[in-house]
CSV table of C-alpha atoms and ligand atoms in Angstrom, one decimal:
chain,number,residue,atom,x,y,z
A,20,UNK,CA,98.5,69.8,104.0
A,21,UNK,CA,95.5,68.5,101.8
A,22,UNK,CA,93.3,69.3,99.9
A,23,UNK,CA,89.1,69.2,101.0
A,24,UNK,CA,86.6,70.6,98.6
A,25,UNK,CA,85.7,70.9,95.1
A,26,UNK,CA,88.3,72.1,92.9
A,27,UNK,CA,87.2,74.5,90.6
A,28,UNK,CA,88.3,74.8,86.9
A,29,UNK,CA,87.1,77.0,84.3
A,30,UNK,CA,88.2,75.4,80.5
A,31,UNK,CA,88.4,78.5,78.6
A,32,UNK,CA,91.5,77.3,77.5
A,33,UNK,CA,92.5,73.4,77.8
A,34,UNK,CA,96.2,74.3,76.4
A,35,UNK,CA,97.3,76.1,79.4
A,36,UNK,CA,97.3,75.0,83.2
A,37,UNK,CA,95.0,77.3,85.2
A,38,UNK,CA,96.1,79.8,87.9
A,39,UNK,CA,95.8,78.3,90.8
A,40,UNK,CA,94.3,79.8,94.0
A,41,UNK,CA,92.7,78.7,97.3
A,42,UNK,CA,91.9,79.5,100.5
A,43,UNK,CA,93.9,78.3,103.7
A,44,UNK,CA,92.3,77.7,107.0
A,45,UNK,CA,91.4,75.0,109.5
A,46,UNK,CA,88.4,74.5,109.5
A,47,UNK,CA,87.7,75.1,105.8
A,48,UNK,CA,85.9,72.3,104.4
A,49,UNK,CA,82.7,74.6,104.4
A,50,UNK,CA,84.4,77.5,102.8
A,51,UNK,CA,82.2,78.9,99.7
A,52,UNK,CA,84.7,80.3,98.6
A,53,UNK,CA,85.4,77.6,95.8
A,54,UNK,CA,82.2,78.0,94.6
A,55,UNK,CA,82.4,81.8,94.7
A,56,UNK,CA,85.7,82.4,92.9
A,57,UNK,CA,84.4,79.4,90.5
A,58,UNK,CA,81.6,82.0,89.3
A,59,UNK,CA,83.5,84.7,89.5
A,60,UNK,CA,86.0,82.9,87.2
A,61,UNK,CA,83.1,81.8,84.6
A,62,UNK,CA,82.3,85.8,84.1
A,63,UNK,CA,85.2,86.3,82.8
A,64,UNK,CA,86.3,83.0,81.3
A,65,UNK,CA,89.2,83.0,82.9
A,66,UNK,CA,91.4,79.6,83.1
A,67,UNK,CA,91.8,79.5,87.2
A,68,UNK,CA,91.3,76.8,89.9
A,69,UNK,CA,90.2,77.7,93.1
A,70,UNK,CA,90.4,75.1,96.3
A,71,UNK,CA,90.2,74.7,100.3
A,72,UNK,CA,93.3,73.8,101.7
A,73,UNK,CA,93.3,72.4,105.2
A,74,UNK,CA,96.0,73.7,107.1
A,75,UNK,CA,97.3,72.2,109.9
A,76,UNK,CA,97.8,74.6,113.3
A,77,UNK,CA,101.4,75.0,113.8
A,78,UNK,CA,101.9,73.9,109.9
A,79,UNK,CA,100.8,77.8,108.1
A,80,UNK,CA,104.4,78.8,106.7
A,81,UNK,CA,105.0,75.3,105.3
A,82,UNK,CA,101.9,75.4,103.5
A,83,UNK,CA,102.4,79.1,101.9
A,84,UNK,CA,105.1,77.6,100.7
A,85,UNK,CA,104.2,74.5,99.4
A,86,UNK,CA,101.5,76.0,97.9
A,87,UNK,CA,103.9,78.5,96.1
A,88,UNK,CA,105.9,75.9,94.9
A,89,UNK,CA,102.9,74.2,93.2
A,90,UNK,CA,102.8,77.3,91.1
A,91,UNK,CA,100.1,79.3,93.6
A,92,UNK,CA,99.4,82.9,92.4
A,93,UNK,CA,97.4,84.2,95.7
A,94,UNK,CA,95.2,82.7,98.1
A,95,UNK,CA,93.0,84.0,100.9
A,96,UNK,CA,93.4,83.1,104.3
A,97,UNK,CA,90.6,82.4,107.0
A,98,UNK,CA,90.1,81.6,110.6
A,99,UNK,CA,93.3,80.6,112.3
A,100,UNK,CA,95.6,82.4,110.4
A,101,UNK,CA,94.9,86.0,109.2
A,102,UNK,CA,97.4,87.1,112.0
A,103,UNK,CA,100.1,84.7,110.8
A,104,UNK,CA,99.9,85.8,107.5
A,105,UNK,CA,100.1,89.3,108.6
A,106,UNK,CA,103.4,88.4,110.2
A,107,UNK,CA,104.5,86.4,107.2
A,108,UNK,CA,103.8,89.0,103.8
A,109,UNK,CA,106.9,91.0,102.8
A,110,UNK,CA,104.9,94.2,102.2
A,111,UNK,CA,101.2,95.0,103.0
A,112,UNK,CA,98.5,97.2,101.7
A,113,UNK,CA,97.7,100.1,104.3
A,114,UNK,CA,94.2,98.5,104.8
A,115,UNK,CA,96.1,95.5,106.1
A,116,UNK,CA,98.1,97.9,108.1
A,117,UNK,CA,95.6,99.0,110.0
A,118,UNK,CA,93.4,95.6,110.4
A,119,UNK,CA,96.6,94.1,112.0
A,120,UNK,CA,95.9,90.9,110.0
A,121,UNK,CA,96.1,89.8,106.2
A,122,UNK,CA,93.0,87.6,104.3
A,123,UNK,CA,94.3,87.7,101.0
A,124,UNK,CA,97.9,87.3,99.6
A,125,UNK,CA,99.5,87.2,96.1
A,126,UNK,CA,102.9,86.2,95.0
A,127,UNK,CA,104.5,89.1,93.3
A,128,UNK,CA,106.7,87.7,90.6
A,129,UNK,CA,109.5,89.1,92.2
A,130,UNK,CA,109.4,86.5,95.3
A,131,UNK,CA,108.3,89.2,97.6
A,132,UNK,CA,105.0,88.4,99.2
A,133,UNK,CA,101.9,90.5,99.3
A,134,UNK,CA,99.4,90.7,102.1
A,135,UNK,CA,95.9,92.6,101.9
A,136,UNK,CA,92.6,92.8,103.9
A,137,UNK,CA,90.1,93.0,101.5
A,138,UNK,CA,87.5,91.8,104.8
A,139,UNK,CA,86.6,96.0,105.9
A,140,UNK,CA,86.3,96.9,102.2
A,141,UNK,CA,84.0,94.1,101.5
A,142,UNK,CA,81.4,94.9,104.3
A,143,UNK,CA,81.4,98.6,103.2
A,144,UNK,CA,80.8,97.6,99.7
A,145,UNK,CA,77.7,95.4,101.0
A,146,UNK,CA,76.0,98.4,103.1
A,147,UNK,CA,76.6,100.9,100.6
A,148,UNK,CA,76.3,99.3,97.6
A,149,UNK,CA,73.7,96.1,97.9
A,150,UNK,CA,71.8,97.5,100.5
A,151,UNK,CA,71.8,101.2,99.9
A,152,UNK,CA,72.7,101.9,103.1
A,153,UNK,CA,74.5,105.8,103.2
A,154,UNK,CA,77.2,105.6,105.9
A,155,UNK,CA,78.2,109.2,105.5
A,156,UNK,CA,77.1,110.9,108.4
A,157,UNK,CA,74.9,108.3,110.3
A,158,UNK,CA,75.4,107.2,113.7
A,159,UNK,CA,77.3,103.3,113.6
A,160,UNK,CA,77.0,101.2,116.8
A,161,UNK,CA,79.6,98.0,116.4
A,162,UNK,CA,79.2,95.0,118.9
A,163,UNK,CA,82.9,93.4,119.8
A,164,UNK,CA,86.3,94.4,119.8
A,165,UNK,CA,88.0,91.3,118.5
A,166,UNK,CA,90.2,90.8,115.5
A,167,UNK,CA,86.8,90.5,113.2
A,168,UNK,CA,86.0,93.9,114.3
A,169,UNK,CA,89.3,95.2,113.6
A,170,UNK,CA,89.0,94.5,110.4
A,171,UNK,CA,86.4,96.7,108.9
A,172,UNK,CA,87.0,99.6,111.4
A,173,UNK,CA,89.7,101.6,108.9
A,174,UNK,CA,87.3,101.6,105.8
A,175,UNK,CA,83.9,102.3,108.4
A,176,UNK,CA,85.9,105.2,109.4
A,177,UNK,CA,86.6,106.8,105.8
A,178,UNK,CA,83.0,106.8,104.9
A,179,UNK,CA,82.9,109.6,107.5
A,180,UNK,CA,80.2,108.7,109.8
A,181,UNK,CA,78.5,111.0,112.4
A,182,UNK,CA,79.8,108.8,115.0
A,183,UNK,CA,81.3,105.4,115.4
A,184,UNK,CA,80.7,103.6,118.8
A,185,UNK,CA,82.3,99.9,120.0
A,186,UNK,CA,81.1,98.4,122.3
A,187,UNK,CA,82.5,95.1,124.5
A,188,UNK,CA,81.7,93.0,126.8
A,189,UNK,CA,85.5,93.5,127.9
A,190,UNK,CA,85.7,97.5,127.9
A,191,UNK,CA,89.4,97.6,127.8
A,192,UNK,CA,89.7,95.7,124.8
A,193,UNK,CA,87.5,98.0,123.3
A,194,UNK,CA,88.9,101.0,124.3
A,195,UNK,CA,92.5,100.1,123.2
A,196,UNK,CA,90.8,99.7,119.3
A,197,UNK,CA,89.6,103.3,119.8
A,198,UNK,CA,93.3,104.5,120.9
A,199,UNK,CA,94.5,102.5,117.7
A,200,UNK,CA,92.2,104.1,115.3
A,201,UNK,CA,92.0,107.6,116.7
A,202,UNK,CA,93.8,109.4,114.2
A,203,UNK,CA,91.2,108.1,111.6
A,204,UNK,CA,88.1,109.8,113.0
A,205,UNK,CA,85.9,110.2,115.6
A,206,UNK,CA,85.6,106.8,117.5
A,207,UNK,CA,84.3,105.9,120.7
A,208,UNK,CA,84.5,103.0,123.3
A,209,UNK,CA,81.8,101.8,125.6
A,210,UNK,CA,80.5,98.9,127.6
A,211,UNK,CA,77.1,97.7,127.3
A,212,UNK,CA,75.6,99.3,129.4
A,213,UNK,CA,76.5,102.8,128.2
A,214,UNK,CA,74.5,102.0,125.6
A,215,UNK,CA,71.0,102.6,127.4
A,216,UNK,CA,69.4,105.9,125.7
A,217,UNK,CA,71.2,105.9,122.7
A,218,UNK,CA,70.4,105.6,119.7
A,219,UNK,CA,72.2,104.4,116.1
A,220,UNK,CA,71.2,104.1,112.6
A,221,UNK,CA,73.6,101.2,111.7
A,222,UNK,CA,74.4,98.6,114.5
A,223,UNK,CA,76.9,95.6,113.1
A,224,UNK,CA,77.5,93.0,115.0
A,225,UNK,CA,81.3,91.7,115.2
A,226,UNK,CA,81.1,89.5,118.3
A,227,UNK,CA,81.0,86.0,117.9
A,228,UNK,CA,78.1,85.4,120.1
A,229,UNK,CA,76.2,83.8,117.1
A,230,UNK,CA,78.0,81.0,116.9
A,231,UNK,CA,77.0,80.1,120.7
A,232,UNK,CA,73.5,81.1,119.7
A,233,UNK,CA,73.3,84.2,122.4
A,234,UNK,CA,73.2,87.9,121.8
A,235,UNK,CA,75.4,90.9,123.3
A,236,UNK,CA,73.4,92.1,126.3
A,237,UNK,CA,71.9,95.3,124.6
A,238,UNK,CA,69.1,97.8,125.3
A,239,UNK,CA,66.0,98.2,123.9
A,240,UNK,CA,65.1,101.3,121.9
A,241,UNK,CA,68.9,101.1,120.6
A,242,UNK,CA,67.9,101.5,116.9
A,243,UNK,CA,66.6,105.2,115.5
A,244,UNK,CA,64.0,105.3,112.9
A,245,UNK,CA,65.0,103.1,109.2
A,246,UNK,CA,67.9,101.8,111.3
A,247,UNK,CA,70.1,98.3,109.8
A,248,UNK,CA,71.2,95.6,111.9
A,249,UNK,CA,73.8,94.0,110.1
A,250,UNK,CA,75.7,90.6,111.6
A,251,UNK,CA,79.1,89.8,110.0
A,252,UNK,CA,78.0,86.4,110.5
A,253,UNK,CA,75.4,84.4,108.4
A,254,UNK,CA,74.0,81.4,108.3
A,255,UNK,CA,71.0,79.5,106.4
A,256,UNK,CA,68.3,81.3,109.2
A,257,UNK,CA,68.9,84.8,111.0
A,258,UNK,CA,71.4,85.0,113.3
A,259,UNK,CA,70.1,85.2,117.0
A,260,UNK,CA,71.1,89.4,116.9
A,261,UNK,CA,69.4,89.6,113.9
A,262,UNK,CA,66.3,87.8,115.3
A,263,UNK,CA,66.7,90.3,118.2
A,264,UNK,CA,66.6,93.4,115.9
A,265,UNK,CA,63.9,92.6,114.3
A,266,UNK,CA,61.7,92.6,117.2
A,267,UNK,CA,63.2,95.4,118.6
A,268,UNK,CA,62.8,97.9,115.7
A,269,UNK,CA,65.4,97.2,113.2
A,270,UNK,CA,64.1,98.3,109.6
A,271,UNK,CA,66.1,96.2,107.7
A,272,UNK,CA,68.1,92.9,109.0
A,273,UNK,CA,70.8,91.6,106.8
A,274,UNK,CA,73.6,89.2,107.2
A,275,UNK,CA,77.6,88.7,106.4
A,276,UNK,CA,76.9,86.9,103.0
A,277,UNK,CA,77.2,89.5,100.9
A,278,UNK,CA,80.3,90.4,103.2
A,279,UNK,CA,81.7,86.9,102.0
A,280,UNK,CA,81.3,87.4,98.6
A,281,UNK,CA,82.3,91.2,98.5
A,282,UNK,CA,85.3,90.8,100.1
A,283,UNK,CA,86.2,87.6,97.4
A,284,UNK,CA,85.5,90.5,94.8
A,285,UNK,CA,87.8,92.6,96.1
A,286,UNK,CA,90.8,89.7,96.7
A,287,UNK,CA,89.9,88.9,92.9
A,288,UNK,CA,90.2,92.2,91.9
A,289,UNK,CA,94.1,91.9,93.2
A,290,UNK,CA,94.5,88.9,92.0
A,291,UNK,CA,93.3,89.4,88.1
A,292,UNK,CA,92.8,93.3,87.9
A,293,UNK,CA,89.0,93.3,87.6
A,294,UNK,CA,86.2,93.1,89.8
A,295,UNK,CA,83.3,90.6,89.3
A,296,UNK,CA,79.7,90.8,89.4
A,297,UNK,CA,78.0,89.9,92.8
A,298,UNK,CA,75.2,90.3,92.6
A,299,UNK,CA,74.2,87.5,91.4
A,300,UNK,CA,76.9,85.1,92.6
A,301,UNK,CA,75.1,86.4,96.3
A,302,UNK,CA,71.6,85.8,95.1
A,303,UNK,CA,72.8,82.3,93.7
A,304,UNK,CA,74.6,80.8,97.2
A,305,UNK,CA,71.0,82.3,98.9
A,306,UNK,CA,69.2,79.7,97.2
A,307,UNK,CA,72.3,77.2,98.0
A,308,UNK,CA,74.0,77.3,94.8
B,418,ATR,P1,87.2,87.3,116.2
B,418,ATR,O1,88.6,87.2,115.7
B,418,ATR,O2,86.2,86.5,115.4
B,418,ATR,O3,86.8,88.8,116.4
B,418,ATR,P2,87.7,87.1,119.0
B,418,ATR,O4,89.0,87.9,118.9
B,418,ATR,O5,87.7,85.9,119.9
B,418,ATR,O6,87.2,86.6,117.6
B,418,ATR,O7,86.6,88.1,119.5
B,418,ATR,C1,85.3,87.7,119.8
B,418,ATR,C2,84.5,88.9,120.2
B,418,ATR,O8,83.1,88.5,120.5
B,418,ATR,C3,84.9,89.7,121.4
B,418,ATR,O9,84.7,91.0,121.3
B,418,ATR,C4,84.0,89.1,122.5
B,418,ATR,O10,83.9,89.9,123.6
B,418,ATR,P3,85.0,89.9,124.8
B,418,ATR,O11,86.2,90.6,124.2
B,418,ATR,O12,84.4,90.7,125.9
B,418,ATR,O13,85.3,88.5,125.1
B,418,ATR,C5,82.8,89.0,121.8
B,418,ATR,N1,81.8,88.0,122.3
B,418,ATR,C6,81.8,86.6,122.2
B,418,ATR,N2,80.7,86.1,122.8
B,418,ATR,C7,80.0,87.1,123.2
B,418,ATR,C8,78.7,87.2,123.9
B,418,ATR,N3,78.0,86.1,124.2
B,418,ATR,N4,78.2,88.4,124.2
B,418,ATR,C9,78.9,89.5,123.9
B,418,ATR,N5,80.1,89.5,123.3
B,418,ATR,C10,80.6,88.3,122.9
């Protein structure tokens, strides 16, 4: 294990070491999550350090406890390993539970290890709260069934929507999500092209077909009047889906940034008992800060 990206150190007080924190994954040399927790930090003057830890592959356990060792309080856990940590916490929040993977941990002073997903939490927090976007009732269209998408389904579901609809390329993958989250509320699997004639208010995409630059093969006339596109993914342009929406009557087009830095909120909430301001911290790493 070592260490890329800025270490982050707030001197509210030079006597004492500072907490340390990070965020494990490989890649992460790109992570803005250093630079997130650093403001989040500054609001509060709290004395904590924050860094990217490049983890090897087949090296995850070692480095929890390495990292431990070193005096770690918590860290958050990104692409590969949200499913090994799952495996690896002691006890888990329910949320966790249910996404079947873990992006945030904390050491609980009694050795024990504790996993959360704070990843669901954060994207509701984003609709509802930054983009004033009432899940209650509305009809939600999500694009992919993969472990992204497993994620937020538990906290979608308990803002009681209307109907909630996935939809994948591979229908079976799909449909076993559904079976998983039945007993949560009324959920629905479909392939793409079930999709022609319907209609949502909300679509979010999950897939990861932003990264290759395509776009799930949808239909037109999929979004109802004042309908969000929303793609977990973001980047410093739209996102090809979001590009897509746009032309095809999407009211409002907003990406997984404010995911990002809600669902940091929400692991430093666990961490140090109070939730930061986003706002801002959002609106800052917009104009690249
Ligand atoms: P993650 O953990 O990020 O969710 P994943 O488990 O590999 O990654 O899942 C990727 C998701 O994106 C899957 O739902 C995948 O669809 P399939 O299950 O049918 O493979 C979806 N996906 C990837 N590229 C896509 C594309 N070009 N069009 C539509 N769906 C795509």
């Amino acid at each position: 294990m070592h260490i890329q990206g800025g270490q982050v150190a707030t001197k509210a007080d030079k006597d004492t070491a500072p907490a340390r924190y990070a965020v494990m994954g490989n890649p992460v040399a790109h992570s803005k999550s250093p630079a997130i927790h650093k403001q989040f930090a500054h609001q509060f003057g709290h004395n904590l350090e924050y860094t990217a830890l490049w983890v090897d592959t087949d090296g995850f356990a070692e480095a929890v406890e390495q990292f431990r060792a070193e005096g770690g309080k918590g860290f958050n856990i990104t692409v590969p390993f949200k499913l090994e940590a799952f495996e690896l916490a002691d006890n888990l929040s329910d949320r966790a539970r249910l996404a079947g993977a873990v992006n945030t941990i904390r050491f609980e002073s009694d050795g024990k290890i504790f996993g959360d997903n704070t990843d669901g939490t954060g994207l509701v927090h984003d609709l509802t709260k930054n983009l004033g976007v009432h899940l209650r009732g509305r009809k939600i269209l999500v694009l992919g069934a993969g472990g992204a998408v497993r994620g937020v389904l538990g906290p979608l579901l308990k803002q009681n929507p209307a109907a909630l609809v996935i939809a994948n390329r591979t229908v079976s993958k799909a449909k076993d999500l559904a079976k998983a989250f039945a007993q949560l509320g009324k959920i629905e699997a479909v392939g793409y092209d079930d999709l022609v004639g319907k209609r949502f208010d909300v679509v979010i995409n999950g897939t990861s077909a932003s990264l290759k630059g395509e776009v799930p093969p949808l239909p037109v006339n999929l979004f109802a009047s004042n309908a969000v596109a929303y793609d977990m993914m973001y980047g410093d342009k739209p996102t090809p889906f979001l590009e897509w929406a746009m032309l095809h009557g999407a009211e409002t087009a907003a990406d997984g940034l404010g995911m990002l830095v809600e669902q940091a909120a929400e692991s430093y909430l666990l961490w140090r008992g109070v939730r930061p301001e986003t706002k801002h911290v959002i609106a800052a790493l917009r104009k690249g800060g």
